[in-house]
PDB file of C-alpha atoms in Angstrom:
ATOM      1  CA  MET A   1     111.132 112.757  97.325  1.00 96.00           C
ATOM      2  CA  LEU A   2     110.317 110.401  94.475  1.00 98.00           C
ATOM      3  CA  VAL A   3     108.740 106.993  95.090  1.00 98.00           C
ATOM      4  CA  VAL A   4     109.098 104.603  92.171  1.00 98.00           C
ATOM      5  CA  ALA A   5     107.384 101.251  91.717  1.00 97.00           C
ATOM      6  CA  GLN A   6     109.684  98.244  91.746  1.00 96.00           C
ATOM      7  CA  LYS A   7     108.125  96.983  88.546  1.00 95.00           C
ATOM      8  CA  ILE A   8     109.377  99.775  86.289  1.00 95.00           C
ATOM      9  CA  VAL A   9     112.829  99.628  87.885  1.00 97.00           C
ATOM     10  CA  SER A  10     113.013  95.894  87.244  1.00 97.00           C
ATOM     11  CA  LYS A  11     111.853  96.378  83.657  1.00 95.00           C
ATOM     12  CA  ALA A  12     114.431  99.111  83.079  1.00 96.00           C
ATOM     13  CA  GLU A  13     117.132  96.788  84.419  1.00 97.00           C
ATOM     14  CA  GLY A  14     116.074  93.897  82.193  1.00 95.00           C
ATOM     15  CA  ARG A  15     114.949  91.613  84.993  1.00 96.00           C
ATOM     16  CA  LEU A  16     112.506  89.750  82.755  1.00 95.00           C
ATOM     17  CA  VAL A  17     112.673  85.962  82.462  1.00 95.00           C
ATOM     18  CA  ASP A  18     110.852  83.907  79.824  1.00 93.00           C
ATOM     19  CA  LEU A  19     109.514  80.750  81.460  1.00 93.00           C
ATOM     20  CA  ALA A  20     109.929  78.945  78.124  1.00 92.00           C
ATOM     21  CA  THR A  21     113.700  79.058  78.720  1.00 94.00           C
ATOM     22  CA  ILE A  22     113.522  77.520  82.218  1.00 96.00           C
ATOM     23  CA  GLU A  23     114.197  73.823  82.884  1.00 97.00           C
ATOM     24  CA  PRO A  24     112.837  73.034  86.365  1.00 97.00           C
ATOM     25  CA  SER A  25     114.893  70.961  88.771  1.00 97.00           C
ATOM     26  CA  ALA A  26     113.552  67.881  90.555  1.00 97.00           C
ATOM     27  CA  ARG A  27     113.155  69.978  93.708  1.00 97.00           C
ATOM     28  CA  ALA A  28     111.112  72.588  91.836  1.00 97.00           C
ATOM     29  CA  VAL A  29     108.901  69.913  90.273  1.00 97.00           C
ATOM     30  CA  ALA A  30     108.184  68.326  93.653  1.00 97.00           C
ATOM     31  CA  LEU A  31     107.506  71.669  95.345  1.00 97.00           C
ATOM     32  CA  ALA A  32     105.322  72.811  92.440  1.00 97.00           C
ATOM     33  CA  ALA A  33     103.158  69.713  92.879  1.00 97.00           C
ATOM     34  CA  ASP A  34     102.670  70.588  96.562  1.00 96.00           C
ATOM     35  CA  VAL A  35     101.758  74.232  95.990  1.00 97.00           C
ATOM     36  CA  GLY A  36      99.955  73.881  92.654  1.00 96.00           C
ATOM     37  CA  LYS A  37     102.196  76.222  90.674  1.00 96.00           C
ATOM     38  CA  ASP A  38     104.065  76.025  87.371  1.00 95.00           C
ATOM     39  CA  PRO A  39     107.340  74.117  88.025  1.00 97.00           C
ATOM     40  CA  ARG A  40     109.209  76.630  85.862  1.00 97.00           C
ATOM     41  CA  LEU A  41     107.916  79.505  87.995  1.00 96.00           C
ATOM     42  CA  VAL A  42     108.901  77.631  91.149  1.00 97.00           C
ATOM     43  CA  GLU A  43     112.394  77.117  89.745  1.00 98.00           C
ATOM     44  CA  VAL A  44     112.761  80.869  89.207  1.00 98.00           C
ATOM     45  CA  VAL A  45     111.476  81.523  92.732  1.00 98.00           C
ATOM     46  CA  LEU A  46     113.997  79.080  94.197  1.00 98.00           C
ATOM     47  CA  SER A  47     116.815  80.663  92.210  1.00 97.00           C
ATOM     48  CA  GLU A  48     116.025  84.005  93.883  1.00 97.00           C
ATOM     49  CA  SER A  49     115.677  82.520  97.383  1.00 97.00           C
ATOM     50  CA  VAL A  50     117.867  81.228 100.186  1.00 96.00           C
ATOM     51  CA  ARG A  51     115.179  79.152 101.904  1.00 96.00           C
ATOM     52  CA  VAL A  52     111.533  78.176 101.779  1.00 97.00           C
ATOM     53  CA  VAL A  53     109.742  79.562 104.828  1.00 95.00           C
ATOM     54  CA  ARG A  54     106.252  78.106 104.267  1.00 95.00           C
ATOM     55  CA  ALA A  55     104.592  76.188 101.454  1.00 96.00           C
ATOM     56  CA  ARG A  56     101.014  75.062 101.063  1.00 95.00           C
ATOM     57  CA  ARG A  57      98.477  74.824  98.258  1.00 96.00           C
ATOM     58  CA  GLY A  58      98.582  78.114  96.361  1.00 94.00           C
ATOM     59  CA  VAL A  59     101.143  79.703  98.706  1.00 95.00           C
ATOM     60  CA  LEU A  60     104.941  79.790  98.544  1.00 97.00           C
ATOM     61  CA  ILE A  61     106.645  82.038 101.102  1.00 96.00           C
ATOM     62  CA  VAL A  62     110.430  82.287 100.867  1.00 97.00           C
ATOM     63  CA  GLU A  63     113.361  84.258 102.158  1.00 96.00           C
ATOM     64  CA  HIS A  64     114.656  86.272  99.213  1.00 97.00           C
ATOM     65  CA  ARG A  65     118.423  86.464  98.752  1.00 96.00           C
ATOM     66  CA  LEU A  66     118.178  90.124  99.886  1.00 96.00           C
ATOM     67  CA  GLY A  67     116.618  89.045 103.189  1.00 95.00           C
ATOM     68  CA  PHE A  68     112.975  89.869 102.440  1.00 95.00           C
ATOM     69  CA  ILE A  69     110.377  87.330 103.601  1.00 94.00           C
ATOM     70  CA  MET A  70     107.837  87.376 100.812  1.00 94.00           C
ATOM     71  CA  ALA A  71     105.567  85.394  98.525  1.00 95.00           C
ATOM     72  CA  ASN A  72     107.223  83.907  95.440  1.00 96.00           C
ATOM     73  CA  ALA A  73     110.476  85.849  96.034  1.00 96.00           C
ATOM     74  CA  GLY A  74     108.778  88.843  94.434  1.00 95.00           C
ATOM     75  CA  VAL A  75     108.633  87.019  91.079  1.00 95.00           C
ATOM     76  CA  ASP A  76     105.612  88.589  89.415  1.00 89.00           C
ATOM     77  CA  GLN A  77     103.487  88.034  86.321  1.00 86.00           C
ATOM     78  CA  SER A  78     101.020  90.907  86.695  1.00 82.00           C
ATOM     79  CA  ASN A  79     101.457  94.018  84.541  1.00 80.00           C
ATOM     80  CA  VAL A  80     104.466  92.460  82.811  1.00 81.00           C
ATOM     81  CA  GLY A  81     102.947  92.493  79.294  1.00 71.00           C
ATOM     82  CA  PRO A  82     102.559  92.981  76.463  1.00 65.00           C
ATOM     83  CA  PRO A  83     100.089  90.124  75.862  1.00 63.00           C
ATOM     84  CA  ASP A  84     102.054  88.580  72.980  1.00 66.00           C
ATOM     85  CA  GLY A  85     101.701  84.985  74.097  1.00 65.00           C
ATOM     86  CA  SER A  86     105.067  84.832  75.902  1.00 72.00           C
ATOM     87  CA  GLN A  87     105.223  83.619  79.497  1.00 86.00           C
ATOM     88  CA  ARG A  88     107.465  86.210  81.074  1.00 91.00           C
ATOM     89  CA  VAL A  89     107.953  86.911  84.737  1.00 94.00           C
ATOM     90  CA  LEU A  90     109.647  89.848  86.422  1.00 96.00           C
ATOM     91  CA  LEU A  91     112.248  89.598  89.187  1.00 97.00           C
ATOM     92  CA  LEU A  92     113.151  92.177  91.813  1.00 97.00           C
ATOM     93  CA  PRO A  93     116.122  94.449  91.037  1.00 97.00           C
ATOM     94  CA  GLU A  94     119.442  92.797  91.813  1.00 97.00           C
ATOM     95  CA  ASN A  95     120.268  95.519  94.342  1.00 98.00           C
ATOM     96  CA  PRO A  96     117.346  97.906  94.991  1.00 98.00           C
ATOM     97  CA  ASP A  97     119.393 100.274  97.180  1.00 98.00           C
ATOM     98  CA  ARG A  98     121.954 100.604  94.400  1.00 98.00           C
ATOM     99  CA  SER A  99     119.127 101.179  91.907  1.00 98.00           C
ATOM    100  CA  ALA A 100     117.685 103.935  94.104  1.00 98.00           C
ATOM    101  CA  GLN A 101     121.074 105.593  94.429  1.00 98.00           C
ATOM    102  CA  ALA A 102     121.669 105.442  90.677  1.00 98.00           C
ATOM    103  CA  LEU A 103     118.252 106.974  90.004  1.00 97.00           C
ATOM    104  CA  ARG A 104     118.906 109.696  92.562  1.00 98.00           C
ATOM    105  CA  ARG A 105     122.236 110.593  90.969  1.00 97.00           C
ATOM    106  CA  GLY A 106     120.738 110.548  87.493  1.00 97.00           C
ATOM    107  CA  LEU A 107     117.911 112.865  88.519  1.00 96.00           C
ATOM    108  CA  ALA A 108     120.358 115.232  90.203  1.00 96.00           C
ATOM    109  CA  ALA A 109     122.512 115.358  87.070  1.00 97.00           C
ATOM    110  CA  LEU A 110     119.467 115.947  84.884  1.00 95.00           C
ATOM    111  CA  THR A 111     117.648 118.511  87.015  1.00 94.00           C
ATOM    112  CA  GLY A 112     120.173 119.890  89.497  1.00 95.00           C
ATOM    113  CA  ILE A 113     117.796 118.929  92.314  1.00 93.00           C
ATOM    114  CA  ASP A 114     118.841 116.822  95.296  1.00 93.00           C
ATOM    115  CA  ILE A 115     115.917 114.423  95.639  1.00 95.00           C
ATOM    116  CA  ALA A 116     115.513 111.343  97.822  1.00 97.00           C
ATOM    117  CA  VAL A 117     114.350 108.131  96.142  1.00 98.00           C
ATOM    118  CA  VAL A 118     112.353 105.181  97.451  1.00 98.00           C
ATOM    119  CA  ILE A 119     111.647 102.027  95.455  1.00 98.00           C
ATOM    120  CA  ASN A 120     108.491 100.373  96.735  1.00 97.00           C
ATOM    121  CA  ASP A 121     106.824  97.018  96.330  1.00 96.00           C
ATOM    122  CA  SER A 122     103.699  95.375  97.734  1.00 93.00           C
ATOM    123  CA  PHE A 123     104.105  92.782 100.476  1.00 93.00           C
ATOM    124  CA  GLY A 124     101.595  90.648 102.326  1.00 91.00           C
ATOM    125  CA  ARG A 125     101.796  90.501 106.129  1.00 88.00           C
ATOM    126  CA  PRO A 126     101.865  87.174 108.024  1.00 87.00           C
ATOM    127  CA  TRP A 127      99.289  88.150 110.674  1.00 90.00           C
ATOM    128  CA  ARG A 128      97.212  90.656 108.718  1.00 92.00           C
ATOM    129  CA  GLN A 129      95.082  90.444 105.587  1.00 94.00           C
ATOM    130  CA  GLY A 130      95.914  92.542 102.545  1.00 93.00           C
ATOM    131  CA  THR A 131      99.061  93.885 100.947  1.00 93.00           C
ATOM    132  CA  ALA A 132     100.819  97.133 101.794  1.00 94.00           C
ATOM    133  CA  GLY A 133     103.613  99.097 100.180  1.00 95.00           C
ATOM    134  CA  VAL A 134     107.096  98.659 101.636  1.00 97.00           C
ATOM    135  CA  ALA A 135     110.478 100.112 100.723  1.00 98.00           C
ATOM    136  CA  ILE A 136     112.885  97.672  99.093  1.00 98.00           C
ATOM    137  CA  GLY A 137     115.334 100.400  98.018  1.00 98.00           C
ATOM    138  CA  ALA A 138     116.154 103.838  99.430  1.00 98.00           C
ATOM    139  CA  ALA A 139     118.643 106.625  98.850  1.00 98.00           C
ATOM    140  CA  GLY A 140     118.963 110.131 100.296  1.00 97.00           C
ATOM    141  CA  LEU A 141     116.796 109.598 103.384  1.00 97.00           C
ATOM    142  CA  PRO A 142     116.750 107.602 106.615  1.00 97.00           C
ATOM    143  CA  ALA A 143     115.075 104.262 106.043  1.00 97.00           C
ATOM    144  CA  LEU A 144     114.744 104.047 109.826  1.00 97.00           C
ATOM    145  CA  ILE A 145     114.466 106.830 112.412  1.00 96.00           C
ATOM    146  CA  ASP A 146     115.634 105.799 115.873  1.00 95.00           C
ATOM    147  CA  LEU A 147     113.725 107.620 118.616  1.00 94.00           C
ATOM    148  CA  ARG A 148     115.118 105.605 121.503  1.00 94.00           C
ATOM    149  CA  GLY A 149     116.175 107.887 124.343  1.00 94.00           C
ATOM    150  CA  GLN A 150     113.926 110.743 123.273  1.00 94.00           C
ATOM    151  CA  PRO A 151     111.097 111.875 125.564  1.00 95.00           C
ATOM    152  CA  ASP A 152     107.446 111.211 124.898  1.00 92.00           C
ATOM    153  CA  LEU A 153     104.690 113.765 125.520  1.00 92.00           C
ATOM    154  CA  PHE A 154     105.006 113.330 129.289  1.00 94.00           C
ATOM    155  CA  GLY A 155     108.798 113.167 129.488  1.00 93.00           C
ATOM    156  CA  ARG A 156     109.152 109.378 129.628  1.00 94.00           C
ATOM    157  CA  ARG A 157     112.168 108.164 127.665  1.00 95.00           C
ATOM    158  CA  LEU A 158     111.327 105.985 124.673  1.00 93.00           C
ATOM    159  CA  GLU A 159     113.054 102.621 124.929  1.00 94.00           C
ATOM    160  CA  PHE A 160     112.145 100.695 121.783  1.00 92.00           C
ATOM    161  CA  THR A 161     110.662 103.083 119.211  1.00 94.00           C
ATOM    162  CA  ILE A 162     112.280 102.918 115.788  1.00 95.00           C
ATOM    163  CA  ILE A 163     110.138 104.362 112.971  1.00 96.00           C
ATOM    164  CA  GLY A 164     110.034 102.537 109.638  1.00 96.00           C
ATOM    165  CA  PHE A 165     110.235 105.869 107.823  1.00 97.00           C
ATOM    166  CA  ALA A 166     110.851 104.522 104.311  1.00 98.00           C
ATOM    167  CA  ASP A 167     108.130 101.878 104.695  1.00 98.00           C
ATOM    168  CA  GLU A 168     105.586 104.484 105.777  1.00 97.00           C
ATOM    169  CA  ILE A 169     106.474 106.590 102.740  1.00 97.00           C
ATOM    170  CA  ALA A 170     106.193 103.556 100.469  1.00 97.00           C
ATOM    171  CA  ALA A 171     102.776 102.681 101.879  1.00 96.00           C
ATOM    172  CA  ALA A 172     101.489 106.225 101.390  1.00 96.00           C
ATOM    173  CA  ALA A 173     102.652 106.253  97.776  1.00 96.00           C
ATOM    174  CA  SER A 174     101.042 102.850  97.144  1.00 95.00           C
ATOM    175  CA  LEU A 175      97.637 104.355  97.870  1.00 94.00           C
ATOM    176  CA  LEU A 176      98.064 106.468  94.725  1.00 94.00           C
ATOM    177  CA  MET A 177      99.950 103.907  92.626  1.00 93.00           C
ATOM    178  CA  GLY A 178      97.300 101.203  93.067  1.00 86.00           C
ATOM    179  CA  GLN A 179      97.656  97.506  92.309  1.00 81.00           C
ATOM    180  CA  ALA A 180      95.823  96.912  89.041  1.00 77.00           C
ATOM    181  CA  ASP A 181      95.517  99.062  85.895  1.00 79.00           C
ATOM    182  CA  GLU A 182      96.132 102.518  87.411  1.00 82.00           C
ATOM    183  CA  ALA A 183      99.390 102.957  85.426  1.00 84.00           C
ATOM    184  CA  LEU A 184     100.890 105.379  87.976  1.00 92.00           C
ATOM    185  CA  PRO A 185     104.352 103.961  88.786  1.00 95.00           C
ATOM    186  CA  ALA A 186     105.904 107.133  90.243  1.00 97.00           C
ATOM    187  CA  VAL A 187     104.729 109.483  92.982  1.00 97.00           C
ATOM    188  CA  LEU A 188     106.337 112.798  93.967  1.00 97.00           C
ATOM    189  CA  ILE A 189     106.111 113.616  97.665  1.00 96.00           C
ATOM    190  CA  ARG A 190     106.647 117.116  99.022  1.00 94.00           C
ATOM    191  CA  GLY A 191     106.774 118.590 102.506  1.00 93.00           C
ATOM    192  CA  LEU A 192     108.507 115.836 104.477  1.00 92.00           C
ATOM    193  CA  ARG A 193     111.200 116.829 106.954  1.00 91.00           C
ATOM    194  CA  TRP A 194     113.729 114.711 108.798  1.00 92.00           C
ATOM    195  CA  SER A 195     116.971 115.126 110.706  1.00 89.00           C
ATOM    196  CA  ALA A 196     118.129 111.517 111.081  1.00 93.00           C
ATOM    197  CA  PRO A 197     121.139 110.246 109.101  1.00 94.00           C
ATOM    198  CA  GLU A 198     120.635 108.533 105.754  1.00 95.00           C
ATOM    199  CA  SER A 199     120.334 104.754 105.666  1.00 96.00           C
ATOM    200  CA  THR A 200     119.424 102.153 103.070  1.00 97.00           C
ATOM    201  CA  ALA A 201     116.434  99.859 102.822  1.00 97.00           C
ATOM    202  CA  ALA A 202     118.762  96.949 103.590  1.00 96.00           C
ATOM    203  CA  SER A 203     118.956  98.267 107.159  1.00 96.00           C
ATOM    204  CA  ILE A 204     115.239  97.550 107.604  1.00 96.00           C
ATOM    205  CA  VAL A 205     115.718  93.783 107.338  1.00 95.00           C
ATOM    206  CA  ARG A 206     115.890  92.307 110.823  1.00 92.00           C
ATOM    207  CA  SER A 207     119.042  90.273 111.454  1.00 90.00           C
ATOM    208  CA  PRO A 208     118.609  86.523 112.122  1.00 88.00           C
ATOM    209  CA  ASN A 209     119.817  86.837 115.738  1.00 89.00           C
ATOM    210  CA  GLU A 210     116.947  89.300 116.420  1.00 89.00           C
ATOM    211  CA  ASP A 211     114.317  87.179 114.651  1.00 86.00           C
ATOM    212  CA  LEU A 212     112.023  85.674 117.297  1.00 87.00           C
ATOM    213  CA  PHE A 213     110.040  83.621 114.763  1.00 84.00           C
ATOM    214  CA  ARG A 214     112.780  81.922 112.745  1.00 77.00           C
TER     215      ARG A 214
END
C-alpha cells in the first residue's frame, strides 16, 4: 500500500491558485474582516465550500464541496513554494478518490504490482487538540470495515463498530511524513491484511441525515 500526501497530488494536478488573480466578493471581504484573513484567501475558500460551519477570529471552518468539514476548505499556503514572491495557495484535488485510482492504475502499469493507494491530509478535530492524518482519497482497499454482527472476545455481537480503516492508515503514515520540512510525501506500507470489499474515501463522509451536530 502506498500513502501519498495530498499536497504533491494537488501540485501534480495543477491545483495552484495565485491570490494576485483573485477579486474578492463583498461576502468574502466582510467575512475576512471577521476572521482576520486575506479577503482573497477567503474568496478561494468560499469557492471550494458549500457552507460556513463556524467563523471567529483566526478560524474559518467550512464544509468542503466534497463533504469534508475542515479549516479553510483545505486551502493551504505551507510548503507551496518556491519563495519567489508570488502568493500562491494550493487546493485539494478535484476528486481525490479518482486521483487515487489513477495513481493506482499508473503504478500497476509501470510496475506490474497491484498496490492500494491512500491520499492523506491533516485535519483538526472539533473536540480534540492537534491535527491527525485522514484519508481523503482511496483506491484498492476498504475505506471502512464493517464489523457489525461479528462476535467480540466473549461472543457478544458487535452492534455499531465500523473501523475507519483508511483513516487509521493515513494517520500512521502521517507520523513519518511530518508536518513541516521533513520532505517525505510518500510512505510504503507492508504487511496489512483485509477481507472487506473495496470502498472509496467518499464513503467515510457521514450523510447529513446521520449528522447529530448539524
